[in-house]
Amino acid sequence: MEYFLAVVEESSFTRAADGLHVTQPALSHQVKALERSVGGALLERMPRGVRLTPMGRAFLPHAQLAVRSARQAERAARAAAGVAGGELHIATMHALAVGLLPDVAARWRSLHPGVSLVLREYGSTEALEEQLERGVADLAVGPEPVGWAGPLLRIDREELVVVVPFGDPLAGRTAVTLTELAHRDWIRCAMEPLVDGVLVLDRACGALGFTPRTVLRTEHTSTAVRMAAAGVGVVMAPAHMVRGAVGEDCVLLSLDPPWHRPLAVFSRVPLTGAAAAFAELIGDRTAPGPGPGRPPH
């Protein structure tokens, strides 16, 4: 399956063989053996490259999952022996990668220098959970998933705040209501949280009888915060990410009432070895806060 995936990725037996450091006849033999085992051709050999057959397209996602799971199984087996070496693959949200994890990663490197971290960042909780289910990482750090069947450790709360520049009329405040922002220009980010399939800001403002006036859309939360600090408009973002993205270049206003959502470390399988050590470290670095304030449902 690994050879098959390499050919698909490279669209060439020759390039795949070079990348795998095997001979092209050996690679072709293994792919043909795989095709015999599944009962049909997976690849169509073209004059210039290869392409997937209908069987190949159906087979591809399962092969990807199988290869990822095999690699994850190997990492898990090594991790069970301790945290002396190897890699730990972590899936997380972009905002958490910017705001929460740098200090945790630095602490990890001082405690476990033999274990390198591989960070995979996603823009939505749906993508994060889906990719973890597909085996791309050993554990995830993100908003607490609903109905997660595997191991889960709540570690912190994420506060959503409003960001304005120093010269803004609201800059001397510590908190603001959404109603007070009804006539303001908004910066929106593709990574904005969803609640029941609706963007959280649209849902909350709609309940108050207005639609936020969007003047700029961005892909990344850190870009949106930079734009807010420059005075383009106001933006809603996780407080820890704002501090990590722009430091003291803007003013953070809590929402009244405050908005929070719980964060967690979660995995498909029981955490052992390096994964368990990382979960313990991030749990020590953060602590769940009291109080129910959450985005509106």
PDB file of C-alpha atoms in Angstrom:
ATOM      1  CA  MET A   1       0.000   0.000   0.000  1.00  0.00           C
ATOM      2  CA  GLU A   2       2.875   2.366   0.753  1.00  0.00           C
ATOM      3  CA  TYR A   3       4.318   1.735  -2.705  1.00  0.00           C
ATOM      4  CA  PHE A   4       0.901   2.280  -4.287  1.00  0.00           C
ATOM      5  CA  LEU A   5       0.504   5.605  -2.462  1.00  0.00           C
ATOM      6  CA  ALA A   6       3.962   6.716  -3.568  1.00  0.00           C
ATOM      7  CA  VAL A   7       3.116   6.057  -7.218  1.00  0.00           C
ATOM      8  CA  VAL A   8      -0.153   7.981  -6.854  1.00  0.00           C
ATOM      9  CA  GLU A   9       1.599  10.922  -5.201  1.00  0.00           C
ATOM     10  CA  GLU A  10       4.365  11.093  -7.810  1.00  0.00           C
ATOM     11  CA  SER A  11       2.170  10.107 -10.811  1.00  0.00           C
ATOM     12  CA  SER A  12       5.193   8.097 -11.903  1.00  0.00           C
ATOM     13  CA  PHE A  13       6.682   4.676 -11.168  1.00  0.00           C
ATOM     14  CA  THR A  14      10.171   6.044 -11.839  1.00  0.00           C
ATOM     15  CA  ARG A  15       9.935   8.964  -9.409  1.00  0.00           C
ATOM     16  CA  ALA A  16       8.196   6.814  -6.788  1.00  0.00           C
ATOM     17  CA  ALA A  17      10.961   4.195  -7.006  1.00  0.00           C
ATOM     18  CA  ASP A  18      13.618   6.889  -6.608  1.00  0.00           C
ATOM     19  CA  GLY A  19      11.845   8.331  -3.574  1.00  0.00           C
ATOM     20  CA  LEU A  20      11.448   4.906  -1.965  1.00  0.00           C
ATOM     21  CA  HIS A  21      15.033   3.889  -2.828  1.00  0.00           C
ATOM     22  CA  VAL A  22      13.933   0.704  -4.581  1.00  0.00           C
ATOM     23  CA  THR A  23      14.268  -0.447  -8.164  1.00  0.00           C
ATOM     24  CA  GLN A  24      11.424   0.249 -10.559  1.00  0.00           C
ATOM     25  CA  PRO A  25      10.884  -3.478 -11.340  1.00  0.00           C
ATOM     26  CA  ALA A  26      10.579  -4.221  -7.610  1.00  0.00           C
ATOM     27  CA  LEU A  27       8.071  -1.398  -7.197  1.00  0.00           C
ATOM     28  CA  SER A  28       6.027  -2.529 -10.216  1.00  0.00           C
ATOM     29  CA  HIS A  29       6.022  -6.109  -8.918  1.00  0.00           C
ATOM     30  CA  GLN A  30       4.639  -5.026  -5.529  1.00  0.00           C
ATOM     31  CA  VAL A  31       1.915  -2.872  -7.089  1.00  0.00           C
ATOM     32  CA  LYS A  32       0.880  -5.692  -9.426  1.00  0.00           C
ATOM     33  CA  ALA A  33       0.769  -8.079  -6.450  1.00  0.00           C
ATOM     34  CA  LEU A  34      -1.496  -5.602  -4.646  1.00  0.00           C
ATOM     35  CA  GLU A  35      -3.761  -5.367  -7.691  1.00  0.00           C
ATOM     36  CA  ARG A  36      -4.020  -9.159  -7.869  1.00  0.00           C
ATOM     37  CA  SER A  37      -4.958  -9.295  -4.206  1.00  0.00           C
ATOM     38  CA  VAL A  38      -7.825  -6.785  -4.618  1.00  0.00           C
ATOM     39  CA  GLY A  39      -8.998  -8.326  -7.865  1.00  0.00           C
ATOM     40  CA  GLY A  40      -8.412  -5.607 -10.431  1.00  0.00           C
ATOM     41  CA  ALA A  41      -6.285  -2.746 -11.716  1.00  0.00           C
ATOM     42  CA  LEU A  42      -5.811   0.186  -9.355  1.00  0.00           C
ATOM     43  CA  LEU A  43      -3.627   2.236 -11.689  1.00  0.00           C
ATOM     44  CA  GLU A  44      -3.856   2.954 -15.386  1.00  0.00           C
ATOM     45  CA  ARG A  45      -0.415   3.151 -17.012  1.00  0.00           C
ATOM     46  CA  MET A  46      -0.344   6.135 -19.380  1.00  0.00           C
ATOM     47  CA  PRO A  47       2.350   7.199 -21.884  1.00  0.00           C
ATOM     48  CA  ARG A  48       3.218  10.012 -19.502  1.00  0.00           C
ATOM     49  CA  GLY A  49       2.550   8.965 -15.944  1.00  0.00           C
ATOM     50  CA  VAL A  50      -0.266   7.027 -14.306  1.00  0.00           C
ATOM     51  CA  ARG A  51      -3.781   7.729 -13.088  1.00  0.00           C
ATOM     52  CA  LEU A  52      -6.228   6.015 -10.766  1.00  0.00           C
ATOM     53  CA  THR A  53      -8.842   3.627 -12.098  1.00  0.00           C
ATOM     54  CA  PRO A  54     -12.329   3.653 -10.515  1.00  0.00           C
ATOM     55  CA  MET A  55     -11.158   0.784  -8.282  1.00  0.00           C
ATOM     56  CA  GLY A  56      -8.061   2.794  -7.425  1.00  0.00           C
ATOM     57  CA  ARG A  57     -10.110   5.838  -6.420  1.00  0.00           C
ATOM     58  CA  ALA A  58     -12.227   3.686  -4.128  1.00  0.00           C
ATOM     59  CA  PHE A  59      -9.150   1.992  -2.686  1.00  0.00           C
ATOM     60  CA  LEU A  60      -7.086   5.163  -2.116  1.00  0.00           C
ATOM     61  CA  PRO A  61      -8.578   6.607   1.127  1.00  0.00           C
ATOM     62  CA  HIS A  62      -8.536   3.211   2.821  1.00  0.00           C
ATOM     63  CA  ALA A  63      -4.921   2.655   1.821  1.00  0.00           C
ATOM     64  CA  GLN A  64      -4.011   6.085   3.195  1.00  0.00           C
ATOM     65  CA  LEU A  65      -5.682   5.270   6.512  1.00  0.00           C
ATOM     66  CA  ALA A  66      -4.036   1.842   6.676  1.00  0.00           C
ATOM     67  CA  VAL A  67      -0.537   3.233   6.083  1.00  0.00           C
ATOM     68  CA  ARG A  68      -1.056   6.050   8.601  1.00  0.00           C
ATOM     69  CA  SER A  69      -2.366   3.566  11.172  1.00  0.00           C
ATOM     70  CA  ALA A  70       0.617   1.278  10.639  1.00  0.00           C
ATOM     71  CA  ARG A  71       3.009   4.166  11.228  1.00  0.00           C
ATOM     72  CA  GLN A  72       1.039   5.313  14.243  1.00  0.00           C
ATOM     73  CA  ALA A  73       1.078   1.767  15.629  1.00  0.00           C
ATOM     74  CA  GLU A  74       4.851   1.711  15.329  1.00  0.00           C
ATOM     75  CA  ARG A  75       5.151   5.061  17.110  1.00  0.00           C
ATOM     76  CA  ALA A  76       2.750   3.904  19.834  1.00  0.00           C
ATOM     77  CA  ALA A  77       4.727   0.708  20.402  1.00  0.00           C
ATOM     78  CA  ARG A  78       7.947   2.679  20.754  1.00  0.00           C
ATOM     79  CA  ALA A  79       6.271   5.264  22.949  1.00  0.00           C
ATOM     80  CA  ALA A  80       5.030   2.564  25.319  1.00  0.00           C
ATOM     81  CA  ALA A  81       8.644   1.906  26.204  1.00  0.00           C
ATOM     82  CA  GLY A  82       9.101   5.504  27.366  1.00  0.00           C
ATOM     83  CA  VAL A  83      10.018   8.911  25.991  1.00  0.00           C
ATOM     84  CA  ALA A  84      13.632   8.353  25.070  1.00  0.00           C
ATOM     85  CA  GLY A  85      13.316   8.897  21.336  1.00  0.00           C
ATOM     86  CA  GLY A  86      11.167   9.081  18.231  1.00  0.00           C
ATOM     87  CA  GLU A  87       8.433  11.488  17.135  1.00  0.00           C
ATOM     88  CA  LEU A  88       5.146  12.626  18.631  1.00  0.00           C
ATOM     89  CA  HIS A  89       2.532  13.814  16.110  1.00  0.00           C
ATOM     90  CA  ILE A  90       0.108  16.444  17.458  1.00  0.00           C
ATOM     91  CA  ALA A  91      -2.998  17.787  15.710  1.00  0.00           C
ATOM     92  CA  THR A  92      -4.261  21.183  16.828  1.00  0.00           C
ATOM     93  CA  MET A  93      -5.987  24.408  15.810  1.00  0.00           C
ATOM     94  CA  HIS A  94      -3.985  27.251  14.273  1.00  0.00           C
ATOM     95  CA  ALA A  95      -4.950  29.616  17.107  1.00  0.00           C
ATOM     96  CA  LEU A  96      -3.724  27.146  19.739  1.00  0.00           C
ATOM     97  CA  ALA A  97      -0.500  26.550  17.825  1.00  0.00           C
ATOM     98  CA  VAL A  98       0.183  30.287  17.942  1.00  0.00           C
ATOM     99  CA  GLY A  99      -1.029  31.121  21.427  1.00  0.00           C
ATOM    100  CA  LEU A 100      -0.881  28.101  23.713  1.00  0.00           C
ATOM    101  CA  LEU A 101       1.604  25.540  22.443  1.00  0.00           C
ATOM    102  CA  PRO A 102       4.897  27.478  22.022  1.00  0.00           C
ATOM    103  CA  ASP A 103       5.566  27.536  25.786  1.00  0.00           C
ATOM    104  CA  VAL A 104       4.494  23.893  26.096  1.00  0.00           C
ATOM    105  CA  ALA A 105       6.773  22.852  23.212  1.00  0.00           C
ATOM    106  CA  ALA A 106       9.727  24.720  24.733  1.00  0.00           C
ATOM    107  CA  ARG A 107       9.163  22.983  28.066  1.00  0.00           C
ATOM    108  CA  TRP A 108       8.860  19.631  26.261  1.00  0.00           C
ATOM    109  CA  ARG A 109      12.196  20.130  24.504  1.00  0.00           C
ATOM    110  CA  SER A 110      13.931  20.766  27.829  1.00  0.00           C
ATOM    111  CA  LEU A 111      12.399  17.678  29.444  1.00  0.00           C
ATOM    112  CA  HIS A 112      12.430  15.245  26.482  1.00  0.00           C
ATOM    113  CA  PRO A 113      15.079  16.351  23.969  1.00  0.00           C
ATOM    114  CA  GLY A 114      15.085  12.947  22.282  1.00  0.00           C
ATOM    115  CA  VAL A 115      11.453  13.139  21.164  1.00  0.00           C
ATOM    116  CA  SER A 116      10.731  15.566  18.320  1.00  0.00           C
ATOM    117  CA  LEU A 117       7.283  17.063  17.828  1.00  0.00           C
ATOM    118  CA  VAL A 118       5.383  17.113  14.520  1.00  0.00           C
ATOM    119  CA  LEU A 119       2.620  19.729  14.598  1.00  0.00           C
ATOM    120  CA  ARG A 120      -0.367  19.558  12.238  1.00  0.00           C
ATOM    121  CA  GLU A 121      -2.570  22.672  12.251  1.00  0.00           C
ATOM    122  CA  TYR A 122      -6.212  22.859  11.167  1.00  0.00           C
ATOM    123  CA  GLY A 123      -8.649  25.691  10.650  1.00  0.00           C
ATOM    124  CA  SER A 124     -11.813  24.119  12.056  1.00  0.00           C
ATOM    125  CA  THR A 125     -12.748  21.722  14.837  1.00  0.00           C
ATOM    126  CA  GLU A 126     -14.462  19.502  12.266  1.00  0.00           C
ATOM    127  CA  ALA A 127     -11.238  19.105  10.272  1.00  0.00           C
ATOM    128  CA  LEU A 128      -9.226  18.539  13.444  1.00  0.00           C
ATOM    129  CA  GLU A 129     -11.468  15.732  14.680  1.00  0.00           C
ATOM    130  CA  GLU A 130     -11.805  14.156  11.232  1.00  0.00           C
ATOM    131  CA  GLN A 131      -8.062  14.071  10.667  1.00  0.00           C
ATOM    132  CA  LEU A 132      -7.401  12.599  14.108  1.00  0.00           C
ATOM    133  CA  GLU A 133      -9.952   9.878  13.350  1.00  0.00           C
ATOM    134  CA  ARG A 134      -8.039   9.196  10.117  1.00  0.00           C
ATOM    135  CA  GLY A 135      -4.848   8.608  12.086  1.00  0.00           C
ATOM    136  CA  VAL A 136      -2.757  11.629  11.081  1.00  0.00           C
ATOM    137  CA  ALA A 137      -1.635  12.272  14.672  1.00  0.00           C
ATOM    138  CA  ASP A 138      -1.104  10.539  18.000  1.00  0.00           C
ATOM    139  CA  LEU A 139      -3.238  13.041  19.916  1.00  0.00           C
ATOM    140  CA  ALA A 140      -5.106  16.308  19.433  1.00  0.00           C
ATOM    141  CA  VAL A 141      -5.194  19.556  21.387  1.00  0.00           C
ATOM    142  CA  GLY A 142      -8.314  21.593  20.685  1.00  0.00           C
ATOM    143  CA  PRO A 143     -11.815  22.583  21.722  1.00  0.00           C
ATOM    144  CA  GLU A 144     -13.455  19.745  23.632  1.00  0.00           C
ATOM    145  CA  PRO A 145     -15.284  17.559  21.077  1.00  0.00           C
ATOM    146  CA  VAL A 146     -18.872  16.549  21.695  1.00  0.00           C
ATOM    147  CA  GLY A 147     -19.442  12.828  22.165  1.00  0.00           C
ATOM    148  CA  TRP A 148     -15.792  11.822  21.696  1.00  0.00           C
ATOM    149  CA  ALA A 149     -15.494   8.058  22.234  1.00  0.00           C
ATOM    150  CA  GLY A 150     -11.752   7.905  22.970  1.00  0.00           C
ATOM    151  CA  PRO A 151      -9.611   9.159  25.860  1.00  0.00           C
ATOM    152  CA  LEU A 152     -10.113  12.844  26.693  1.00  0.00           C
ATOM    153  CA  LEU A 153      -8.510  15.157  29.258  1.00  0.00           C
ATOM    154  CA  ARG A 154      -9.914  18.652  29.776  1.00  0.00           C
ATOM    155  CA  ILE A 155      -6.993  21.044  30.183  1.00  0.00           C
ATOM    156  CA  ASP A 156      -8.148  24.666  30.022  1.00  0.00           C
ATOM    157  CA  ARG A 157     -10.763  27.169  28.901  1.00  0.00           C
ATOM    158  CA  GLU A 158     -10.395  29.350  25.836  1.00  0.00           C
ATOM    159  CA  GLU A 159     -11.836  32.867  26.141  1.00  0.00           C
ATOM    160  CA  LEU A 160     -13.093  34.605  23.010  1.00  0.00           C
ATOM    161  CA  VAL A 161     -12.404  38.345  23.162  1.00  0.00           C
ATOM    162  CA  VAL A 162     -12.910  41.413  20.970  1.00  0.00           C
ATOM    163  CA  VAL A 163      -9.756  43.081  19.643  1.00  0.00           C
ATOM    164  CA  VAL A 164      -9.527  46.848  18.988  1.00  0.00           C
ATOM    165  CA  PRO A 165      -6.556  49.190  18.376  1.00  0.00           C
ATOM    166  CA  PHE A 166      -5.242  51.550  21.055  1.00  0.00           C
ATOM    167  CA  GLY A 167      -6.926  54.576  19.469  1.00  0.00           C
ATOM    168  CA  ASP A 168     -10.396  53.007  19.470  1.00  0.00           C
ATOM    169  CA  PRO A 169     -13.128  54.693  21.566  1.00  0.00           C
ATOM    170  CA  LEU A 170     -13.527  51.410  23.440  1.00  0.00           C
ATOM    171  CA  ALA A 171      -9.805  51.091  24.258  1.00  0.00           C
ATOM    172  CA  GLY A 172     -10.257  52.324  27.821  1.00  0.00           C
ATOM    173  CA  ARG A 173     -12.792  49.606  28.593  1.00  0.00           C
ATOM    174  CA  THR A 174     -12.235  46.084  29.882  1.00  0.00           C
ATOM    175  CA  ALA A 175     -15.479  44.570  28.573  1.00  0.00           C
ATOM    176  CA  VAL A 176     -18.118  45.240  25.933  1.00  0.00           C
ATOM    177  CA  THR A 177     -21.514  43.840  24.967  1.00  0.00           C
ATOM    178  CA  LEU A 178     -22.256  42.640  21.462  1.00  0.00           C
ATOM    179  CA  THR A 179     -25.104  45.144  21.208  1.00  0.00           C
ATOM    180  CA  GLU A 180     -22.569  47.983  21.558  1.00  0.00           C
ATOM    181  CA  LEU A 181     -20.790  46.633  18.462  1.00  0.00           C
ATOM    182  CA  ALA A 182     -23.886  46.473  16.253  1.00  0.00           C
ATOM    183  CA  HIS A 183     -22.733  49.387  14.051  1.00  0.00           C
ATOM    184  CA  ARG A 184     -19.024  48.551  13.949  1.00  0.00           C
ATOM    185  CA  ASP A 185     -17.034  47.158  11.021  1.00  0.00           C
ATOM    186  CA  TRP A 186     -15.960  43.548  11.517  1.00  0.00           C
ATOM    187  CA  ILE A 187     -13.029  41.463  10.336  1.00  0.00           C
ATOM    188  CA  ARG A 188     -14.038  37.842   9.864  1.00  0.00           C
ATOM    189  CA  CYS A 189     -11.791  34.803   9.761  1.00  0.00           C
ATOM    190  CA  ALA A 190     -12.301  31.487   7.991  1.00  0.00           C
ATOM    191  CA  MET A 191     -11.307  29.806  11.274  1.00  0.00           C
ATOM    192  CA  GLU A 192     -14.222  31.320  13.223  1.00  0.00           C
ATOM    193  CA  PRO A 193     -15.950  28.687  15.390  1.00  0.00           C
ATOM    194  CA  LEU A 194     -19.215  27.103  14.269  1.00  0.00           C
ATOM    195  CA  VAL A 195     -22.177  26.305  16.503  1.00  0.00           C
ATOM    196  CA  ASP A 196     -24.611  23.825  14.940  1.00  0.00           C
ATOM    197  CA  GLY A 197     -23.255  24.715  11.509  1.00  0.00           C
ATOM    198  CA  VAL A 198     -23.639  28.510  11.923  1.00  0.00           C
ATOM    199  CA  LEU A 199     -20.747  30.914  12.495  1.00  0.00           C
ATOM    200  CA  VAL A 200     -20.773  31.797  16.180  1.00  0.00           C
ATOM    201  CA  LEU A 201     -20.728  35.556  15.617  1.00  0.00           C
ATOM    202  CA  ASP A 202     -23.598  35.454  13.113  1.00  0.00           C
ATOM    203  CA  ARG A 203     -25.629  33.339  15.491  1.00  0.00           C
ATOM    204  CA  ALA A 204     -25.063  35.584  18.500  1.00  0.00           C
ATOM    205  CA  CYS A 205     -25.622  38.856  16.649  1.00  0.00           C
ATOM    206  CA  GLY A 206     -28.705  37.470  14.912  1.00  0.00           C
ATOM    207  CA  ALA A 207     -30.200  36.657  18.300  1.00  0.00           C
ATOM    208  CA  LEU A 208     -29.740  40.348  19.201  1.00  0.00           C
ATOM    209  CA  GLY A 209     -31.397  41.528  16.010  1.00  0.00           C
ATOM    210  CA  PHE A 210     -28.480  42.624  13.834  1.00  0.00           C
ATOM    211  CA  THR A 211     -26.029  41.249  11.275  1.00  0.00           C
ATOM    212  CA  PRO A 212     -22.317  42.047  11.753  1.00  0.00           C
ATOM    213  CA  ARG A 213     -21.068  44.339   8.957  1.00  0.00           C
ATOM    214  CA  THR A 214     -18.071  42.511   7.478  1.00  0.00           C
ATOM    215  CA  VAL A 215     -15.414  44.673   5.779  1.00  0.00           C
ATOM    216  CA  LEU A 216     -12.591  42.132   5.482  1.00  0.00           C
ATOM    217  CA  ARG A 217     -12.273  38.351   5.444  1.00  0.00           C
ATOM    218  CA  THR A 218      -9.042  36.464   6.129  1.00  0.00           C
ATOM    219  CA  GLU A 219      -7.903  32.845   6.163  1.00  0.00           C
ATOM    220  CA  HIS A 220      -5.950  32.943   9.435  1.00  0.00           C
ATOM    221  CA  THR A 221      -6.856  34.282  12.857  1.00  0.00           C
ATOM    222  CA  SER A 222      -3.418  35.832  13.355  1.00  0.00           C
ATOM    223  CA  THR A 223      -3.893  37.897  10.163  1.00  0.00           C
ATOM    224  CA  ALA A 224      -7.321  39.052  11.332  1.00  0.00           C
ATOM    225  CA  VAL A 225      -5.860  40.176  14.667  1.00  0.00           C
ATOM    226  CA  ARG A 226      -3.108  42.132  12.907  1.00  0.00           C
ATOM    227  CA  MET A 227      -5.748  43.865  10.792  1.00  0.00           C
ATOM    228  CA  ALA A 228      -7.747  44.767  13.912  1.00  0.00           C
ATOM    229  CA  ALA A 229      -4.639  46.160  15.601  1.00  0.00           C
ATOM    230  CA  ALA A 230      -4.108  48.373  12.531  1.00  0.00           C
ATOM    231  CA  GLY A 231      -7.633  49.770  12.829  1.00  0.00           C
ATOM    232  CA  VAL A 232      -9.336  48.028   9.894  1.00  0.00           C
ATOM    233  CA  GLY A 233     -12.186  46.806  12.099  1.00  0.00           C
ATOM    234  CA  VAL A 234     -12.932  44.808  15.229  1.00  0.00           C
ATOM    235  CA  VAL A 235     -12.404  41.068  15.405  1.00  0.00           C
ATOM    236  CA  MET A 236     -13.308  38.245  17.766  1.00  0.00           C
ATOM    237  CA  ALA A 237     -10.466  35.842  18.578  1.00  0.00           C
ATOM    238  CA  PRO A 238      -9.118  33.554  21.329  1.00  0.00           C
ATOM    239  CA  ALA A 239      -7.378  35.649  23.992  1.00  0.00           C
ATOM    240  CA  HIS A 240      -4.248  33.488  24.188  1.00  0.00           C
ATOM    241  CA  MET A 241      -3.801  33.623  20.418  1.00  0.00           C
ATOM    242  CA  VAL A 242      -4.080  37.428  20.372  1.00  0.00           C
ATOM    243  CA  ARG A 243      -1.290  37.772  22.890  1.00  0.00           C
ATOM    244  CA  GLY A 244       0.841  35.313  20.931  1.00  0.00           C
ATOM    245  CA  ALA A 245       0.162  37.013  17.592  1.00  0.00           C
ATOM    246  CA  VAL A 246       0.579  40.714  18.368  1.00  0.00           C
ATOM    247  CA  GLY A 247       1.649  40.992  21.995  1.00  0.00           C
ATOM    248  CA  GLU A 248       0.823  44.438  23.384  1.00  0.00           C
ATOM    249  CA  ASP A 249      -0.073  46.104  20.047  1.00  0.00           C
ATOM    250  CA  CYS A 250      -3.822  46.096  20.683  1.00  0.00           C
ATOM    251  CA  VAL A 251      -6.516  46.092  23.357  1.00  0.00           C
ATOM    252  CA  LEU A 252      -8.433  42.970  24.376  1.00  0.00           C
ATOM    253  CA  LEU A 253     -12.018  43.422  25.543  1.00  0.00           C
ATOM    254  CA  SER A 254     -13.878  40.635  27.286  1.00  0.00           C
ATOM    255  CA  LEU A 255     -17.441  40.068  26.176  1.00  0.00           C
ATOM    256  CA  ASP A 256     -20.215  40.798  28.653  1.00  0.00           C
ATOM    257  CA  PRO A 257     -21.289  38.146  29.481  1.00  0.00           C
ATOM    258  CA  PRO A 258     -17.953  36.389  28.828  1.00  0.00           C
ATOM    259  CA  TRP A 259     -17.553  33.666  26.195  1.00  0.00           C
ATOM    260  CA  HIS A 260     -15.478  30.576  26.929  1.00  0.00           C
ATOM    261  CA  ARG A 261     -15.140  27.100  25.477  1.00  0.00           C
ATOM    262  CA  PRO A 262     -13.316  24.168  27.118  1.00  0.00           C
ATOM    263  CA  LEU A 263     -10.073  22.828  25.662  1.00  0.00           C
ATOM    264  CA  ALA A 264      -8.962  19.215  25.833  1.00  0.00           C
ATOM    265  CA  VAL A 265      -6.318  16.699  24.863  1.00  0.00           C
ATOM    266  CA  PHE A 266      -7.950  13.735  23.136  1.00  0.00           C
ATOM    267  CA  SER A 267      -6.934  10.643  21.197  1.00  0.00           C
ATOM    268  CA  ARG A 268      -8.291   7.579  19.433  1.00  0.00           C
ATOM    269  CA  VAL A 269      -6.458   5.173  21.733  1.00  0.00           C
ATOM    270  CA  PRO A 270      -5.234   5.218  25.357  1.00  0.00           C
ATOM    271  CA  LEU A 271      -2.334   7.620  25.838  1.00  0.00           C
ATOM    272  CA  THR A 272       0.959   5.929  26.694  1.00  0.00           C
ATOM    273  CA  GLY A 273       4.636   6.853  26.704  1.00  0.00           C
ATOM    274  CA  ALA A 274       5.401  10.156  24.956  1.00  0.00           C
ATOM    275  CA  ALA A 275       1.722  10.915  24.300  1.00  0.00           C
ATOM    276  CA  ALA A 276       0.831  10.460  27.962  1.00  0.00           C
ATOM    277  CA  ALA A 277       3.817  12.574  29.003  1.00  0.00           C
ATOM    278  CA  PHE A 278       2.766  15.398  26.663  1.00  0.00           C
ATOM    279  CA  ALA A 279      -0.815  15.308  27.939  1.00  0.00           C
ATOM    280  CA  GLU A 280       0.458  15.484  31.513  1.00  0.00           C
ATOM    281  CA  LEU A 281       2.780  18.370  30.650  1.00  0.00           C
ATOM    282  CA  ILE A 282       0.114  20.468  28.958  1.00  0.00           C
ATOM    283  CA  GLY A 283      -2.305  19.647  31.778  1.00  0.00           C
ATOM    284  CA  ASP A 284       0.239  20.981  34.294  1.00  0.00           C
ATOM    285  CA  ARG A 285       0.884  24.049  32.112  1.00  0.00           C
ATOM    286  CA  THR A 286      -2.819  24.915  31.990  1.00  0.00           C
ATOM    287  CA  ALA A 287      -5.718  24.455  34.368  1.00  0.00           C
ATOM    288  CA  PRO A 288      -9.451  24.362  33.753  1.00  0.00           C
ATOM    289  CA  GLY A 289     -11.047  27.565  35.024  1.00  0.00           C
ATOM    290  CA  PRO A 290     -14.396  27.852  36.778  1.00  0.00           C
ATOM    291  CA  GLY A 291     -17.471  29.506  35.360  1.00  0.00           C
ATOM    292  CA  PRO A 292     -19.876  28.528  32.602  1.00  0.00           C
ATOM    293  CA  GLY A 293     -19.555  31.452  30.147  1.00  0.00           C
ATOM    294  CA  ARG A 294     -19.712  29.881  26.673  1.00  0.00           C
ATOM    295  CA  PRO A 295     -20.542  30.922  23.114  1.00  0.00           C
ATOM    296  CA  PRO A 296     -24.315  30.988  22.595  1.00  0.00           C
ATOM    297  CA  HIS A 297     -26.023  27.806  21.428  1.00  0.00           C
TER     298      HIS A 297
END
